[in-house]
Amino acid sequence: MFALVGVNPLFLMLQLNNRSNMFSGQTMANSKRKLPTKSSVTTAQEKPHTTRQSPNPNDVPAQGSTLGNLFQECFGYETSNFSSLTNFTTWLQRPVDGAALGVFRLLFGAAMLVDIAEERGGGQLDVRFGEPHHCHFPLFPGMRALAYPLMGCVYLCMWLGAWGIMLGYRFRCSCLAFIVPYWYIFLLDKPTWNNHSYLFGLVGTLLLFTQADSYCSLESWLNPARSRSRTVPYWNYFLIKFQFFVLYMYAGLKKISAEWLSGYAMSSLSQHWVFAPFRQMLDPELIDLLIVHWFTAFFDVSIAFFMTIEKTRLLVTPFMLSFHLMNSRLFVIGMFPWVCLAEVPLFFSFDWPRRIRGRTKTAPAEAAALTPSKPSLLARLRTCLILGYCVLQLFLPYSHFITKGYNNWTNGLYGYSWDMMVHSYDTLQTSIQVVDNDNQLVHNLNPFAFTEYERWTKYADMAVQYAKCIEENIQNRQVKGGPSIGSNISIYFDIWCSMNGRFQQRSFDPRVDLLKAPWSPFETTSWSLPLLNELNHMRPKLRTIENEVLAWNNYSDVIFVADFPGLTLINFISPDLINCTLTILEGNVRYKSEVERESYFLTAGKSIGLQSNITHFVTTIGQKPASYLFTYTNKTMLEQDIASEEETAAESERPLLPLWREFEQRVANYQQFLEHIGNCLLYLLYDVPIPLAVRERD
């Protein structure tokens, strides 16, 4: 399969159906192609196992007959189907049974009904849109959230659209009612972006153009005389399957990197109960490296190919199902595993739902009527649009050289690049200073006073948006009970975080006023500090030191820090911490505490003890970054060791598979969502006051 990675993914995706579903797969008596007639047409449902057509000598691909035969043997189609736009259009337009697509539509709609109340924020509607000073992070300047009651109507429209998709009722209108609010909510808040939310929006949009309501739909049941043909053009399947093909393949390609294959992205997953069978053969570190990282990379990059090839499909299907079921236990990723599971049957025969019901025949006349002898101009235009969409999806995940302003430690915004689980962050400290320039006063602001999101701490565009939102809230005097601040202000962010087990380091220059900081989506952001990759060689050493410190006792810990030349780390050590030590790993620093007048020059290998309950200043000097570590023991937790043991015992009694508890939580969340919708409607119709929840702030 590694040999297939270099093949054009679009060319391979053109073969997303098995031989048993080929409409024009009969053996012909001579090498000349004949137009299908009413009596000669055989559908996939009438003849599921067909004989491959003898290749026409004139249609042998340029690569040679051997490659063509291998391609046909693997995917069940002749390369001549893709030799011209006309042949490819005919291939896409061929009629196939719409039963499998109808079942996928039903399952996707059901998943979206759950997703709206969960990851779309329906259960927390009042918190997200009920507070007038809540900050949003839209993709396009000028986008604004509607008033809370109107946002309730937006969610109601999306919810009704999901019902219509699931039931197959007024399908086109239902798809529009779902995807328009969905994309509005999605584009309104970049911190909520993730790859599967992007996938849901794409699939909902693609379904709009298909005939997915041709089977298992309320519309066909209510109006059987007006119901659509049971066959649909193959491109209805092709679009959906291509989108999932890109999902898997690009997720694998993004994992084929030193960052992922070194095993730093996802640590300690081996402790989860789903890996219990592997712990009988491998130690935890090998499970994290071989199973979590190496196998996942191979799985993602190859599974779509294996599912496309008929001879390997049944063999890899159990791996496909197990993979997504395990993900549903390992991560909080909403409906993503279930939507992927709903898509798996699309790789099998088009009529499998009818076979289960014992109804597999399709009228030959109906199929013949849908089989054009020559594709029309409209059909060719549709094919060009499909190819354009495919090219766009193949290009976007690698388009970050254009949108340079969104690049920071990673390329582009998280959510459309299919770099799933490749990067994990640990944010140590976030501070915001609002400086009143007229009065020369500095005010420390709670970083999460106006948002519950954290992703703005990693991306320069969101940092600028948040700073301007803070300024707007201050100027509009929407923050009551706080100190009086003038109109001439500056805002500075000092954010420390670590990516994939690296040192804690700053993400932005703390000396830059973000209200005046330049930012463009097409230019590199100068005040966004780069990732200190020159210190990557120390990552194995960091793991060794961490294991040694953690072995001291149950409440000892270590923090690894790296800083840029000329910058100072201001660190207040809590009185709860004892045995605090600063040790220099690389570079040179100047250390000083608030109670001492003298400063100390420390070089690599030097250590110094630190007092608790005071502020310490560590300034990096020289021409290169400095790296150092803090070790400490939590005195409070050490004194409460008995209570901690009781908590550990309680955690060990938690069920491994808390399905009922999760079900109850989802039901309660859904009740909250419906209450929010009802409150919004009562306010708009009868002016009934809306009870609002107060968001808890740190």
XYZ file of C-alpha atoms in Angstrom:
698
model
C 0.000 0.000 0.000
C 2.894 2.383 0.492
C 3.406 2.219 -3.255
C -0.054 3.603 -3.748
C 0.593 6.716 -1.676
C 2.331 8.374 -4.558
C -0.547 7.821 -6.966
C -2.858 10.728 -7.698
C -5.605 10.394 -5.043
C -8.236 11.868 -7.344
C -7.458 9.287 -10.033
C -7.864 6.475 -7.528
C -11.017 7.945 -6.029
C -12.709 7.750 -9.393
C -13.060 4.027 -8.646
C -15.127 4.148 -5.471
C -17.496 1.345 -6.437
C -17.039 -2.408 -6.634
C -17.469 -4.550 -9.689
C -20.708 -5.993 -8.446
C -22.371 -2.589 -8.809
C -21.240 -1.768 -12.360
C -24.163 -0.931 -14.572
C -22.436 -1.626 -17.868
C -20.448 -4.675 -16.867
C -21.822 -7.345 -19.238
C -19.531 -9.257 -21.524
C -19.983 -8.105 -25.107
C -19.866 -10.391 -28.080
C -17.549 -8.142 -30.052
C -15.141 -5.332 -29.327
C -17.484 -2.585 -30.545
C -19.606 -0.815 -27.924
C -23.366 -0.872 -28.419
C -25.931 1.491 -27.013
C -28.077 -0.178 -24.342
C -31.572 -1.120 -25.338
C -34.608 -1.785 -23.246
C -34.095 -5.512 -23.417
C -30.324 -5.584 -23.016
C -29.875 -3.347 -19.959
C -29.093 -5.181 -16.739
C -28.877 -3.295 -13.459
C -26.669 -3.968 -10.485
C -29.637 -5.312 -8.562
C -30.598 -7.834 -11.267
C -27.094 -9.112 -11.808
C -24.874 -8.309 -8.855
C -21.998 -10.538 -10.012
C -21.081 -9.561 -13.560
C -18.261 -10.604 -15.807
C -15.685 -7.986 -16.591
C -15.868 -6.539 -20.047
C -13.094 -7.568 -22.436
C -10.817 -4.610 -22.947
C -10.928 -2.833 -26.262
C -7.469 -2.754 -27.867
C -8.074 0.847 -28.818
C -8.672 1.747 -25.154
C -5.423 0.387 -23.726
C -3.941 3.060 -21.428
C -0.630 4.644 -22.188
C 0.978 2.951 -19.189
C 0.549 -0.418 -20.886
C -1.914 -3.263 -20.719
C -0.318 -4.691 -17.587
C -1.020 -1.595 -15.542
C -4.492 -1.324 -17.019
C -5.284 -4.924 -16.143
C -3.957 -4.447 -12.620
C -6.095 -1.336 -12.209
C -9.164 -3.181 -13.454
C -8.383 -6.178 -11.256
C -8.155 -3.990 -8.141
C -10.970 -1.538 -8.704
C -13.206 -3.289 -11.224
C -13.203 -0.572 -13.891
C -11.450 -0.026 -17.164
C -9.104 2.928 -17.420
C -10.925 3.919 -20.611
C -13.725 5.281 -18.407
C -11.329 8.085 -17.455
C -9.615 8.683 -20.773
C -11.845 11.623 -21.731
C -14.368 14.005 -20.253
C -17.144 12.284 -22.200
C -16.290 8.821 -20.894
C -15.853 10.091 -17.364
C -19.180 11.923 -17.489
C -20.902 8.766 -18.714
C -19.286 6.864 -15.854
C -20.504 9.398 -13.291
C -23.984 9.565 -14.807
C -24.650 5.823 -14.853
C -27.694 4.889 -12.745
C -27.212 2.953 -9.528
C -29.505 2.033 -6.686
C -30.054 4.872 -4.206
C -30.851 2.641 -1.213
C -27.439 2.821 0.505
C -27.322 6.589 0.049
C -30.779 6.899 1.586
C -29.697 4.999 4.688
C -26.604 7.203 5.027
C -28.812 10.284 4.761
C -31.035 9.026 7.562
C -28.098 8.235 9.866
C -26.344 11.517 9.111
C -29.489 13.499 9.910
C -29.902 11.624 13.200
C -26.289 12.357 14.134
C -26.767 16.048 13.369
C -29.806 16.191 15.660
C -27.517 15.161 18.511
C -24.635 17.338 17.322
C -26.714 20.544 17.349
C -27.314 20.291 21.092
C -23.716 19.306 21.835
C -20.834 20.555 19.687
C -22.899 23.300 18.003
C -23.519 24.663 21.505
C -27.301 24.327 21.626
C -27.242 23.204 25.241
C -25.231 26.321 26.208
C -27.116 28.708 23.957
C -27.680 31.266 26.702
C -24.006 31.321 27.702
C -22.705 31.694 24.140
C -25.181 34.302 22.934
C -26.998 35.614 26.001
C -24.156 37.739 27.375
C -23.907 41.077 25.554
C -20.156 41.406 26.145
C -19.301 37.880 24.964
C -16.524 37.957 22.353
C -16.822 36.066 19.078
C -14.099 35.316 16.544
C -15.653 35.412 13.045
C -13.706 34.455 9.941
C -14.947 37.458 7.979
C -14.799 41.002 9.412
C -18.228 42.422 10.057
C -19.907 39.142 10.951
C -21.891 39.555 14.140
C -23.952 37.304 16.338
C -27.652 38.093 16.326
C -29.523 38.903 19.505
C -30.009 35.888 21.746
C -33.717 35.333 20.876
C -32.913 35.479 17.163
C -30.004 33.063 17.610
C -32.525 30.702 19.170
C -34.508 30.920 15.919
C -31.322 30.184 13.947
C -30.784 27.030 15.978
C -34.451 26.099 15.595
C -34.139 26.380 11.817
C -31.020 24.198 11.828
C -32.730 21.668 14.107
C -35.797 21.420 11.865
C -33.517 21.039 8.858
C -31.746 18.110 10.519
C -35.125 16.500 11.160
C -36.024 16.951 7.500
C -32.726 15.390 6.370
C -33.178 12.397 8.625
C -36.805 11.821 7.597
C -36.295 12.720 3.958
C -39.089 15.288 3.998
C -38.883 18.217 1.574
C -35.273 17.270 1.203
C -33.872 20.286 -0.639
C -35.537 22.768 1.711
C -34.435 20.739 4.717
C -30.813 20.712 3.545
C -30.887 24.481 3.059
C -32.538 24.987 6.439
C -29.717 22.975 8.000
C -26.566 24.107 6.179
C -27.227 27.872 6.071
C -27.472 28.225 9.899
C -24.753 25.616 10.298
C -22.182 27.533 8.241
C -23.219 30.813 9.858
C -22.583 29.431 13.346
C -19.409 27.698 12.164
C -17.907 30.828 10.587
C -18.936 32.979 13.552
C -16.491 31.370 16.006
C -13.113 30.116 14.782
C -12.143 28.758 18.234
C -14.831 26.086 17.884
C -13.437 24.796 14.605
C -12.316 21.231 14.261
C -11.966 18.900 11.324
C -15.129 16.919 11.892
C -17.281 20.037 12.282
C -15.918 21.143 8.910
C -16.686 17.662 7.550
C -20.300 17.818 8.750
C -20.829 21.110 6.953
C -19.334 19.756 3.734
C -21.410 16.566 3.813
C -24.595 18.524 4.499
C -23.810 20.783 1.543
C -23.072 17.846 -0.766
C -26.320 16.115 0.195
C -28.204 19.200 -1.011
C -27.269 18.373 -4.614
C -27.989 14.642 -4.425
C -31.119 12.519 -4.605
C -30.500 10.964 -1.202
C -34.244 11.080 -0.486
C -34.977 8.429 -3.124
C -35.040 5.685 -0.487
C -36.233 5.423 3.100
C -37.766 8.887 3.023
C -41.009 10.309 4.352
C -41.600 12.173 1.113
C -41.665 8.989 -0.974
C -43.942 7.318 1.580
C -46.439 10.204 1.634
C -46.406 10.611 -2.137
C -45.635 7.223 -3.678
C -46.908 8.286 -7.095
C -44.625 11.305 -7.133
C -41.641 9.588 -5.547
C -38.423 9.657 -7.451
C -36.840 6.796 -9.299
C -35.147 4.241 -7.120
C -31.937 4.793 -9.095
C -29.665 7.801 -8.758
C -26.665 8.962 -10.796
C -23.438 7.500 -9.480
C -21.958 10.945 -8.851
C -24.309 11.181 -5.836
C -22.210 8.457 -4.205
C -18.932 9.643 -5.662
C -19.028 13.058 -3.970
C -19.724 11.707 -0.486
C -17.180 8.917 -0.760
C -14.540 11.217 -2.184
C -14.955 13.569 0.795
C -14.360 10.747 3.253
C -11.497 9.463 1.121
C -9.779 12.849 1.468
C -10.506 12.825 5.204
C -8.695 9.538 5.774
C -5.848 9.946 3.308
C -4.902 13.486 4.303
C -5.190 12.642 7.977
C -2.596 9.949 7.308
C -0.356 12.151 5.180
C -0.294 14.807 7.919
C 0.806 12.110 10.376
C 3.711 10.932 8.234
C 6.115 13.370 9.847
C 8.845 13.253 12.443
C 6.568 15.131 14.841
C 3.980 12.332 14.850
C 6.141 9.274 14.239
C 8.410 10.230 17.156
C 5.474 9.634 19.501
C 5.208 13.073 21.109
C 1.748 14.139 19.907
C -0.465 11.795 21.952
C 1.088 10.663 25.219
C -0.257 8.383 27.960
C -3.159 7.057 25.877
C -1.904 3.562 26.621
C -3.343 3.876 30.146
C -6.891 3.875 28.776
C -8.848 0.657 29.191
C -9.317 0.198 25.424
C -5.620 -0.682 25.211
C -5.818 -3.290 27.989
C -5.377 -6.232 25.537
C -2.186 -4.666 24.183
C -0.748 -4.186 27.679
C -0.480 -7.952 27.954
C 2.179 -7.911 25.217
C 3.694 -4.402 25.162
C 4.743 -1.857 27.755
C 2.898 1.490 27.812
C 5.601 3.422 25.957
C 5.602 0.953 23.072
C 1.808 1.055 22.907
C 1.908 4.845 22.627
C 4.550 4.676 19.923
C 3.605 1.607 17.870
C -0.173 1.469 18.223
C -1.224 5.063 18.838
C 1.238 6.740 16.455
C 2.683 4.333 13.899
C -0.351 2.144 13.322
C -2.713 5.136 13.256
C -0.596 6.834 10.597
C -0.589 3.690 8.443
C -4.301 3.145 9.056
C -5.315 6.662 8.034
C -3.218 6.789 4.894
C -4.247 3.339 3.642
C -7.737 2.504 4.912
C -9.576 4.369 2.153
C -7.581 2.476 -0.485
C -8.240 -0.869 1.186
C -11.954 -0.087 1.468
C -12.051 0.847 -2.216
C -10.418 -2.395 -3.355
C -12.998 -5.171 -3.445
C -10.638 -7.971 -2.433
C -9.508 -6.253 0.762
C -12.768 -4.553 1.760
C -14.159 -7.294 3.986
C -10.753 -7.894 5.540
C -10.253 -4.292 6.730
C -13.858 -3.507 7.664
C -13.440 -4.865 11.236
C -10.411 -2.587 11.660
C -12.457 0.334 10.371
C -15.281 -0.317 12.830
C -12.953 -0.949 15.769
C -10.954 2.187 15.057
C -13.957 4.502 15.262
C -15.479 2.721 18.247
C -12.189 3.099 20.111
C -12.066 6.796 19.195
C -15.540 7.270 20.637
C -14.158 6.055 23.986
C -10.764 7.776 23.860
C -11.763 11.292 22.841
C -14.627 13.715 23.296
C -15.302 14.255 19.597
C -19.079 14.226 19.484
C -20.741 12.533 16.522
C -17.595 12.170 14.425
C -17.026 8.421 15.016
C -20.703 7.684 14.403
C -20.867 9.641 11.151
C -17.780 7.763 9.937
C -19.424 4.470 10.884
C -22.553 5.515 8.976
C -20.376 6.094 5.912
C -18.743 2.641 5.927
C -21.658 0.845 4.138
C -21.309 3.249 1.196
C -18.229 1.277 0.151
C -20.392 -1.831 -0.299
C -23.156 -2.614 -2.780
C -25.641 0.123 -3.542
C -28.651 -2.099 -2.913
C -27.673 -3.753 0.374
C -30.708 -2.339 2.238
C -33.035 -3.845 -0.369
C -31.245 -7.188 -0.154
C -31.859 -7.219 3.580
C -35.529 -6.585 2.900
C -35.587 -9.111 0.057
C -36.353 -6.540 -2.637
C -33.573 -6.302 -5.173
C -35.149 -6.001 -8.613
C -35.194 -2.822 -10.645
C -37.186 -2.361 -13.809
C -34.874 -2.518 -16.844
C -36.910 0.139 -18.621
C -36.350 2.539 -15.728
C -32.600 2.020 -15.821
C -32.472 2.320 -19.595
C -34.324 5.602 -19.467
C -31.680 7.001 -17.122
C -28.752 5.846 -19.272
C -27.904 8.523 -21.839
C -26.198 7.402 -25.027
C -24.151 10.583 -25.002
C -23.784 12.974 -22.065
C -25.439 16.330 -22.525
C -23.738 19.697 -22.178
C -25.322 20.107 -18.743
C -23.947 16.734 -17.658
C -20.455 17.687 -18.809
C -20.700 21.000 -16.993
C -21.728 19.130 -13.832
C -18.683 16.878 -14.222
C -16.418 19.923 -14.491
C -17.929 21.341 -11.310
C -17.390 18.014 -9.523
C -13.765 17.916 -10.648
C -13.322 21.530 -9.549
C -14.662 20.693 -6.094
C -12.318 17.702 -5.852
C -9.313 19.807 -6.817
C -10.301 22.429 -4.250
C -10.521 19.841 -1.483
C -7.147 18.413 -2.466
C -5.565 21.881 -2.501
C -6.996 23.549 0.626
C -5.099 21.445 3.220
C -1.832 22.600 1.623
C -2.806 26.195 0.818
C -1.120 27.727 3.867
C 1.606 29.337 1.784
C -1.115 31.755 0.640
C -2.777 32.503 3.989
C 0.457 33.191 5.876
C -1.250 35.321 8.504
C -2.978 32.260 9.954
C 0.299 30.360 10.373
C 1.847 30.264 13.813
C 3.359 27.132 15.306
C 1.197 25.157 12.913
C 0.155 25.956 9.367
C -3.273 27.508 9.003
C -6.333 27.520 11.193
C -7.257 24.242 12.800
C -10.318 22.761 11.173
C -9.895 22.322 7.425
C -6.439 20.768 7.052
C -7.307 17.255 8.317
C -4.361 17.379 10.745
C -6.361 15.537 13.379
C -4.709 14.902 16.747
C -1.310 15.823 15.302
C -0.788 18.670 17.780
C -1.556 18.773 21.495
C -1.108 21.837 23.678
C -0.474 22.463 27.350
C -1.047 26.091 28.332
C 0.788 27.019 31.525
C 0.066 30.716 31.951
C -2.114 33.331 30.274
C -2.032 36.949 31.372
C -3.626 40.075 29.903
C -2.561 43.557 30.879
C -4.689 46.599 30.066
C -2.574 49.755 30.330
C -4.303 53.089 30.870
C -1.889 55.350 29.002
C -3.430 58.572 30.326
C -3.117 57.622 34.002
C -0.120 55.279 33.615
C -1.997 52.491 35.383
C -1.749 48.764 34.654
C -4.807 46.560 35.115
C -4.636 42.755 35.053
C -7.653 41.272 33.293
C -9.044 37.773 33.705
C -8.073 36.153 30.368
C -11.437 34.429 30.114
C -13.598 37.327 31.232
C -15.260 37.621 27.800
C -14.886 34.149 26.305
C -14.801 30.536 27.368
C -12.533 29.532 24.481
C -8.784 29.021 24.715
C -7.687 28.657 21.102
C -7.154 32.410 20.729
C -4.008 31.916 22.799
C -2.401 30.033 19.864
C -3.387 32.094 16.814
C -2.422 35.691 16.067
C -5.621 36.563 14.172
C -7.798 35.561 17.126
C -5.520 37.353 19.588
C -6.045 40.609 17.673
C -9.804 40.012 17.543
C -9.940 39.348 21.276
C -7.905 42.457 22.090
C -10.241 44.625 20.015
C -13.290 43.015 21.614
C -11.857 43.785 25.067
C -11.298 47.387 24.020
C -14.869 47.632 22.720
C -16.293 46.252 25.951
C -14.233 48.683 28.021
C -15.169 51.663 25.890
C -18.850 50.763 25.966
C -18.683 50.466 29.757
C -20.263 47.012 29.631
C -17.953 45.798 32.379
C -19.582 47.016 35.546
C -18.040 47.081 38.994
C -14.491 47.282 37.652
C -11.975 50.120 37.860
C -12.427 53.204 35.714
C -10.222 53.013 32.613
C -9.613 55.805 30.131
C -10.151 55.648 26.391
C -6.424 55.672 25.548
C -5.414 52.109 26.367
C -2.954 49.428 25.279
C -3.432 45.669 25.636
C -0.623 43.147 26.014
C -0.823 39.336 26.030
C 1.764 37.135 27.727
C 0.937 33.507 26.939
C 3.040 30.451 27.771
C 2.237 27.064 26.283
C 3.864 23.874 25.096
C 3.188 21.869 21.950
C 3.725 18.105 21.804
C 5.906 17.822 24.894
C 8.244 20.711 24.106
C 9.351 23.473 26.456
C 6.837 25.976 27.714
C 7.438 29.119 25.650
C 5.734 32.353 24.652
C 3.426 32.350 21.648
C 3.340 36.149 21.167
C 5.755 38.989 21.869
C 4.545 40.430 25.204
C 5.970 43.868 24.324
C 3.599 44.437 21.392
C 0.367 46.377 21.859
C -2.188 44.166 20.143
C -4.511 47.102 19.482
C -1.843 48.509 17.175
C -0.255 45.247 16.043
C -0.235 44.742 12.257
C -1.930 41.643 10.917
C -2.863 40.497 7.422
C -4.190 37.108 6.295
C -1.607 37.039 3.489
C 1.514 38.201 5.336
C 3.644 36.598 8.034
C 2.897 37.968 11.510
C 6.095 39.530 12.862
C 5.044 39.562 16.538
C 4.031 35.888 16.568
C 7.009 34.143 18.135
C 8.280 31.021 16.346
C 8.393 27.547 17.788
C 11.843 26.873 19.278
C 12.585 23.811 17.149
C 16.320 24.232 17.764
C 15.672 22.738 21.210
C 13.948 19.606 19.883
C 17.073 17.542 20.465
C 16.452 17.862 24.213
C 12.978 16.283 24.192
C 14.207 12.761 25.098
C 16.188 14.287 27.947
C 13.081 16.112 29.197
C 11.220 12.816 29.481
C 14.068 11.303 31.488
C 14.212 14.266 33.879
C 10.439 14.273 34.291
C 10.397 10.596 35.227
C 13.119 11.168 37.799
C 11.307 14.108 39.430
C 7.959 12.329 39.495
C 9.649 9.435 41.265
C 10.552 11.646 44.248
C 7.026 11.454 45.639
C 3.429 11.575 44.440
C 3.283 15.389 44.565
C 6.562 16.499 43.017
C 6.536 17.984 39.549
C 8.688 19.759 36.994
C 8.099 22.528 34.435
C 10.386 23.024 31.441
C 10.698 26.585 30.141
C 12.439 28.186 27.154
C 12.563 31.912 26.484
C 13.851 34.332 23.885
C 16.809 36.692 24.377
C 15.917 39.943 26.108
C 12.632 38.712 27.593
C 11.935 38.223 31.304
C 9.802 35.548 32.924
C 7.921 36.948 35.937
C 6.932 34.000 38.095
C 5.106 34.185 41.425
C 5.563 30.982 43.419
C 2.548 30.028 45.500
C 2.998 29.401 49.242
C 1.573 25.913 48.627
C 4.803 24.936 46.855
C 8.009 23.893 48.663
C 11.459 22.655 47.653
C 11.422 24.925 44.604
C 14.545 24.950 42.446
C 15.606 26.683 39.219
C 18.065 24.738 37.034
C 19.559 26.018 33.759
C 19.754 23.534 30.886
C 21.089 25.665 28.029
C 21.909 29.342 27.560
C 22.478 32.124 30.074
C 20.019 33.890 32.395
C 20.005 36.604 35.036
C 17.954 35.738 38.119
C 16.550 38.131 40.714
C 13.798 37.947 43.339
C 11.638 40.774 44.627
C 13.161 40.568 48.113
C 16.795 40.655 47.012
C 18.718 43.542 45.535
C 21.420 41.410 44.000
C 20.957 39.453 40.787
C 22.649 36.165 39.896
C 24.172 35.154 36.584
C 23.394 31.494 35.869
C 24.793 29.322 33.082
C 24.067 25.792 31.858
C 24.128 23.257 34.699
C 23.733 25.816 37.504
C 20.883 25.631 40.045
C 19.438 27.937 42.698
C 16.804 27.461 45.384
C 13.664 29.619 45.252
C 11.539 30.954 48.088
C 7.781 30.526 48.087
C 5.193 33.300 48.262
C 7.342 35.823 46.372
C 7.865 36.853 42.733
C 10.950 35.772 40.803
C 12.433 37.328 37.641
C 14.373 35.250 35.110
C 15.819 37.224 32.168
C 17.369 35.500 29.160
C 20.637 37.158 28.129
C 22.936 36.522 25.199
C 22.194 35.907 21.532
C 20.323 32.616 21.750
C 17.311 31.268 23.666
C 17.773 29.841 27.149
C 16.116 26.719 28.511
C 15.643 25.881 32.170
C 13.400 23.976 34.537
C 11.538 24.474 37.812
C 11.112 21.587 40.250
C 8.753 21.771 43.234
C 6.570 19.806 45.635
C 2.955 20.625 46.383
C 2.852 20.941 50.179
C -0.937 21.097 50.403
C -1.459 17.885 48.460
C 1.330 16.225 50.423
C -0.433 17.023 53.699
C -3.742 15.739 52.310
C -2.341 12.446 51.151
C -5.104 10.415 52.819
C -7.850 12.373 51.067
C -6.079 11.907 47.756
C -5.936 8.156 48.263
C -9.681 8.131 48.856
C -10.211 10.066 45.623
C -8.007 7.599 43.768
C -10.062 4.694 45.136
C -13.256 6.435 44.033
C -11.843 6.928 40.542
C -10.937 3.246 40.321
C -14.565 2.360 40.976
C -15.805 4.323 37.978
C -17.315 2.135 35.254
C -15.153 1.439 32.226
C -18.047 1.905 29.829
C -20.377 4.547 31.341
C -22.890 4.402 28.503
C -25.916 4.968 30.703
C -24.310 7.972 32.393
C -23.410 9.467 29.023
C -26.953 8.872 27.814
C -28.384 10.678 30.830
C -26.016 13.601 30.298
C -27.012 13.865 26.663
C -30.693 13.757 27.523
C -30.232 16.503 30.132
C -28.249 18.606 27.668
C -30.944 18.139 25.041
C -33.606 19.216 27.496
C -31.632 22.401 28.127
C -31.407 23.006 24.388
C -35.162 22.630 23.906
C -35.771 24.917 26.891
C -33.555 27.587 25.341
C -35.451 27.346 22.062
C -38.774 27.554 23.892
C -37.642 30.570 25.933
C -36.560 32.397 22.785
C -39.883 31.732 21.059
C -41.896 32.806 24.105
C -39.908 36.033 24.273
C -40.413 36.830 20.589
C -44.105 35.914 20.558
C -45.296 36.984 23.992
C -42.433 39.065 25.411
C -41.851 36.577 28.231
C -38.530 37.341 30.017
C -35.732 34.888 29.319
C -33.904 33.358 32.306
C -30.158 33.490 31.652
C -27.425 31.399 33.205
C -24.316 33.098 34.546
C -21.084 31.731 33.127
C -18.600 30.726 35.782
C -15.248 32.511 35.506
C -11.957 31.523 37.006
